[in-house]
Amino acid sequence: MNALASMALLIDLYPSLAQVQPAPAAPESGLQPFEVPANTVLFSENAPCQGFPLVLQGEIKVSRHSGDGRSLELYRVVPGELCLVSSACLFRAQPLTAFGITTKASTLLLVKPDVFTRWLEQPAFRDEVLGLFAERMADLTSLIDAVAFQRLDRRLAAALLGRGQQLNLTHQTLADELGTVREMVTRLLRRFEREGWVSLGREQIQIVNGAALRTLVSTQPT
């Protein structure tokens, strides 16, 4: 994607940037699109923030590591959305509190910290970033509720739904998403298989009875 097309797409995805100075297309903004393959680490926990990522194509998964090597997915950034962790670190000039990795081939722009600060002086962009905080905080509150209060089998069933009938992913990937260990996910998936809800293969999970999974998700905890 060339620079001209990138800037047009950027304004289409993030309309508030049409009002900022320096303009995204201005040389002093320093914005240049770059492409990265899937599974590229864009930023790491406890590292200094190098800038504010804007997604033109693709997706970034933002997660936190635990001391025992597990990870918990916090949220994903797709075109038209903003990264809460990056903005929070730039606001407070502190190290990053999570890591970000691309889930697919992606096209990104990286806004330098000083340009991001100048953009925040524009009410439209500042309101968009503050709106992001409100939305992401609601998402994270829901995540905390799920981790703290919902049974793992219900959370696993919810994670399986909405991905189609054939899921090409590993038990470890699901464990990372749910913030648990692979052994627990494998144990539950085998239980689901015994119930006739799924069929397991090598790095594949086939949904056999989606209705039963949805019933489990909707079951009120006792």
Short mmCIF file of C-alpha atoms in Angstrom, two decimals:
data_model
loop_
_atom_site.label_atom_id
_atom_site.label_comp_id
_atom_site.label_asym_id
_atom_site.label_seq_id
_atom_site.Cartn_x
_atom_site.Cartn_y
_atom_site.Cartn_z
CA MET A 1 0.00 0.00 0.00
CA ASN A 2 1.53 3.34 -1.05
CA ALA A 3 1.69 6.39 1.21
CA LEU A 4 -1.11 8.29 -0.56
CA ALA A 5 -3.54 5.38 -0.35
CA SER A 6 -2.53 4.80 3.27
CA MET A 7 -3.34 8.38 4.27
CA ALA A 8 -6.72 8.24 2.55
CA LEU A 9 -7.54 4.98 4.34
CA LEU A 10 -6.27 6.41 7.63
CA ILE A 11 -8.69 9.35 7.52
CA ASP A 12 -11.52 7.03 6.50
CA LEU A 13 -10.83 4.76 9.49
CA TYR A 14 -10.04 7.55 11.98
CA PRO A 15 -12.09 10.61 10.88
CA SER A 16 -10.92 12.72 13.84
CA LEU A 17 -7.42 12.77 12.31
CA ALA A 18 -8.71 15.05 9.54
CA GLN A 19 -8.57 17.89 12.10
CA VAL A 20 -5.19 17.33 13.76
CA GLN A 21 -1.93 19.22 13.31
CA PRO A 22 0.52 18.30 12.02
CA ALA A 23 -1.65 16.60 9.42
CA PRO A 24 -0.98 12.87 9.04
CA ALA A 25 0.29 13.41 5.49
CA ALA A 26 2.62 16.27 6.49
CA PRO A 27 6.35 15.41 6.44
CA GLU A 28 6.76 16.51 10.07
CA SER A 29 4.28 13.86 11.20
CA GLY A 30 6.81 11.21 10.16
CA LEU A 31 4.07 8.70 9.34
CA GLN A 32 5.06 5.93 6.96
CA PRO A 33 3.03 2.74 6.46
CA PHE A 34 4.86 -0.51 7.14
CA GLU A 35 3.80 -4.10 6.71
CA VAL A 36 4.51 -6.91 9.14
CA PRO A 37 3.71 -10.63 8.92
CA ALA A 38 1.54 -12.55 11.35
CA ASN A 39 2.99 -13.34 14.78
CA THR A 40 5.21 -10.25 14.86
CA VAL A 41 5.77 -8.83 18.35
CA LEU A 42 5.12 -5.08 18.09
CA PHE A 43 5.71 -4.12 21.71
CA SER A 44 6.64 -5.89 24.95
CA GLU A 45 5.80 -5.56 28.63
CA ASN A 46 8.02 -3.18 30.62
CA ALA A 47 9.56 -1.75 27.45
CA PRO A 48 9.40 1.99 26.68
CA CYS A 49 6.61 2.97 24.33
CA GLN A 50 8.03 3.82 20.91
CA GLY A 51 4.82 5.33 19.59
CA PHE A 52 1.11 4.94 19.05
CA PRO A 53 0.12 2.21 16.53
CA LEU A 54 -2.71 2.78 14.07
CA VAL A 55 -3.98 -0.30 12.26
CA LEU A 56 -4.83 0.07 8.57
CA GLN A 57 -5.14 -3.64 7.84
CA GLY A 58 -4.85 -6.74 10.01
CA GLU A 59 -5.12 -7.15 13.78
CA ILE A 60 -3.07 -6.76 16.98
CA LYS A 61 -3.67 -9.00 20.01
CA VAL A 62 -2.78 -7.31 23.30
CA SER A 63 -2.05 -9.61 26.26
CA ARG A 64 -0.35 -9.78 29.65
CA HIS A 65 2.09 -12.43 30.90
CA SER A 66 1.90 -14.04 34.32
CA GLY A 67 4.88 -15.01 36.43
CA ASP A 68 4.42 -18.70 35.61
CA GLY A 69 4.58 -18.14 31.84
CA ARG A 70 0.86 -18.00 31.09
CA SER A 71 -0.72 -15.14 29.17
CA LEU A 72 -4.17 -13.56 29.20
CA GLU A 73 -5.60 -11.78 26.19
CA LEU A 74 -6.93 -8.33 27.11
CA TYR A 75 -8.33 -7.12 23.79
CA ARG A 76 -7.63 -6.90 20.06
CA VAL A 77 -7.04 -3.83 17.91
CA VAL A 78 -8.50 -3.87 14.39
CA PRO A 79 -8.67 -1.10 11.77
CA GLY A 80 -10.50 1.92 13.14
CA GLU A 81 -9.75 1.11 16.80
CA LEU A 82 -7.06 2.39 19.17
CA CYS A 83 -4.65 0.69 21.57
CA LEU A 84 -5.45 1.44 25.21
CA VAL A 85 -2.10 0.21 26.58
CA SER A 86 -0.09 2.38 24.18
CA SER A 87 -2.14 5.51 24.87
CA ALA A 88 -1.99 4.98 28.65
CA CYS A 89 1.79 4.63 28.56
CA LEU A 90 2.16 7.76 26.42
CA PHE A 91 -0.13 9.72 28.75
CA ARG A 92 1.98 8.83 31.80
CA ALA A 93 5.40 8.36 30.16
CA GLN A 94 5.70 4.92 31.76
CA PRO A 95 6.73 1.51 30.39
CA LEU A 96 4.20 -0.65 28.61
CA THR A 97 2.04 -2.89 30.79
CA ALA A 98 1.24 -5.55 28.15
CA PHE A 99 2.59 -6.97 24.91
CA GLY A 100 1.16 -6.75 21.41
CA ILE A 101 1.49 -9.26 18.58
CA THR A 102 -0.06 -9.36 15.12
CA THR A 103 -2.49 -12.20 14.54
CA LYS A 104 -2.33 -11.83 10.75
CA ALA A 105 -0.37 -9.92 8.13
CA SER A 106 -0.93 -6.26 9.00
CA THR A 107 -0.32 -2.74 7.70
CA LEU A 108 0.40 -0.20 10.43
CA LEU A 109 1.41 3.38 11.08
CA LEU A 110 3.40 4.37 14.17
CA VAL A 111 2.70 7.83 15.57
CA LYS A 112 5.74 9.28 17.36
CA PRO A 113 5.14 10.24 21.02
CA ASP A 114 5.60 13.98 20.43
CA VAL A 115 3.15 13.93 17.49
CA PHE A 116 0.63 11.96 19.56
CA THR A 117 0.89 14.62 22.31
CA ARG A 118 0.25 17.41 19.78
CA TRP A 119 -2.72 15.54 18.31
CA LEU A 120 -4.25 15.29 21.77
CA GLU A 121 -4.53 19.09 21.78
CA GLN A 122 -7.25 18.70 19.15
CA PRO A 123 -10.66 18.13 20.85
CA ALA A 124 -11.92 15.64 18.26
CA PHE A 125 -8.94 13.31 18.61
CA ARG A 126 -8.77 13.73 22.40
CA ASP A 127 -12.46 12.86 22.69
CA GLU A 128 -11.90 9.76 20.55
CA VAL A 129 -9.04 8.58 22.76
CA LEU A 130 -11.01 9.23 25.96
CA GLY A 131 -13.98 7.41 24.46
CA LEU A 132 -11.64 4.48 23.85
CA PHE A 133 -10.74 4.42 27.54
CA ALA A 134 -14.41 4.18 28.49
CA GLU A 135 -15.10 1.36 26.01
CA ARG A 136 -11.96 -0.62 26.85
CA MET A 137 -12.55 -0.27 30.59
CA ALA A 138 -16.00 -1.79 30.10
CA ASP A 139 -14.41 -4.63 28.12
CA LEU A 140 -11.76 -5.22 30.78
CA THR A 141 -14.36 -5.17 33.55
CA SER A 142 -16.25 -7.90 31.70
CA LEU A 143 -12.99 -9.83 31.32
CA ILE A 144 -12.28 -9.56 35.05
CA ASP A 145 -15.79 -10.79 35.83
CA ALA A 146 -15.32 -13.74 33.48
CA VAL A 147 -11.94 -14.72 34.93
CA ALA A 148 -12.95 -14.23 38.54
CA PHE A 149 -16.54 -15.44 38.63
CA GLN A 150 -17.39 -17.62 35.62
CA ARG A 151 -16.61 -21.30 35.42
CA LEU A 152 -13.85 -22.23 32.99
CA ASP A 153 -16.06 -24.67 31.07
CA ARG A 154 -18.53 -21.87 30.26
CA ARG A 155 -15.71 -19.56 29.20
CA LEU A 156 -14.22 -22.27 26.98
CA ALA A 157 -17.59 -22.96 25.36
CA ALA A 158 -18.00 -19.23 24.66
CA ALA A 159 -14.50 -19.11 23.15
CA LEU A 160 -15.37 -21.96 20.76
CA LEU A 161 -18.56 -20.36 19.50
CA GLY A 162 -18.59 -17.79 16.70
CA ARG A 163 -15.54 -19.22 14.90
CA GLY A 164 -17.33 -21.52 12.48
CA GLN A 165 -17.74 -25.30 12.56
CA GLN A 166 -14.06 -26.12 12.00
CA LEU A 167 -11.53 -24.43 14.28
CA ASN A 168 -7.87 -24.66 13.32
CA LEU A 169 -6.18 -23.80 16.59
CA THR A 170 -4.26 -25.48 19.37
CA HIS A 171 -5.26 -26.15 22.96
CA GLN A 172 -2.43 -23.81 23.99
CA THR A 173 -3.95 -20.98 21.94
CA LEU A 174 -7.25 -21.41 23.75
CA ALA A 175 -5.45 -21.58 27.10
CA ASP A 176 -3.68 -18.31 26.35
CA GLU A 177 -6.97 -16.64 25.45
CA LEU A 178 -8.60 -17.86 28.65
CA GLY A 179 -5.67 -17.19 30.95
CA THR A 180 -5.30 -20.79 32.05
CA VAL A 181 -3.03 -23.76 31.37
CA ARG A 182 -3.18 -26.09 28.38
CA GLU A 183 -3.87 -29.16 30.53
CA MET A 184 -7.12 -27.66 31.85
CA VAL A 185 -8.31 -26.82 28.34
CA THR A 186 -7.44 -30.31 27.08
CA ARG A 187 -9.32 -31.89 29.98
CA LEU A 188 -12.44 -29.83 29.30
CA LEU A 189 -12.30 -30.40 25.54
CA ARG A 190 -12.14 -34.15 26.12
CA ARG A 191 -15.20 -33.83 28.34
CA PHE A 192 -16.96 -31.89 25.58
CA GLU A 193 -15.97 -34.67 23.14
CA ARG A 194 -17.41 -37.35 25.43
CA GLU A 195 -20.65 -35.37 25.59
CA GLY A 196 -20.74 -35.33 21.77
CA TRP A 197 -20.39 -31.56 21.54
CA VAL A 198 -17.03 -31.42 19.71
CA SER A 199 -14.73 -33.69 17.76
CA LEU A 200 -10.98 -33.31 18.37
CA GLY A 201 -8.16 -33.71 15.87
CA ARG A 202 -4.56 -32.56 15.53
CA GLU A 203 -4.71 -28.77 16.01
CA GLN A 204 -8.37 -28.96 14.97
CA ILE A 205 -11.66 -28.77 16.83
CA GLN A 206 -14.93 -29.46 15.03
CA ILE A 207 -18.13 -28.16 16.56
CA VAL A 208 -20.64 -31.03 16.52
CA ASN A 209 -23.37 -29.64 18.77
CA GLY A 210 -23.25 -25.86 18.91
CA ALA A 211 -26.64 -25.71 20.62
CA ALA A 212 -25.29 -27.64 23.61
CA LEU A 213 -22.34 -25.25 23.89
CA ARG A 214 -24.65 -22.25 23.76
CA THR A 215 -26.81 -23.80 26.48
CA LEU A 216 -23.73 -24.22 28.67
CA VAL A 217 -22.71 -20.60 28.10
CA SER A 218 -26.17 -19.35 29.06
CA THR A 219 -26.45 -21.53 32.16
CA GLN A 220 -26.58 -19.44 35.31
CA PRO A 221 -23.87 -20.31 37.84
CA THR A 222 -25.06 -22.11 40.94
#
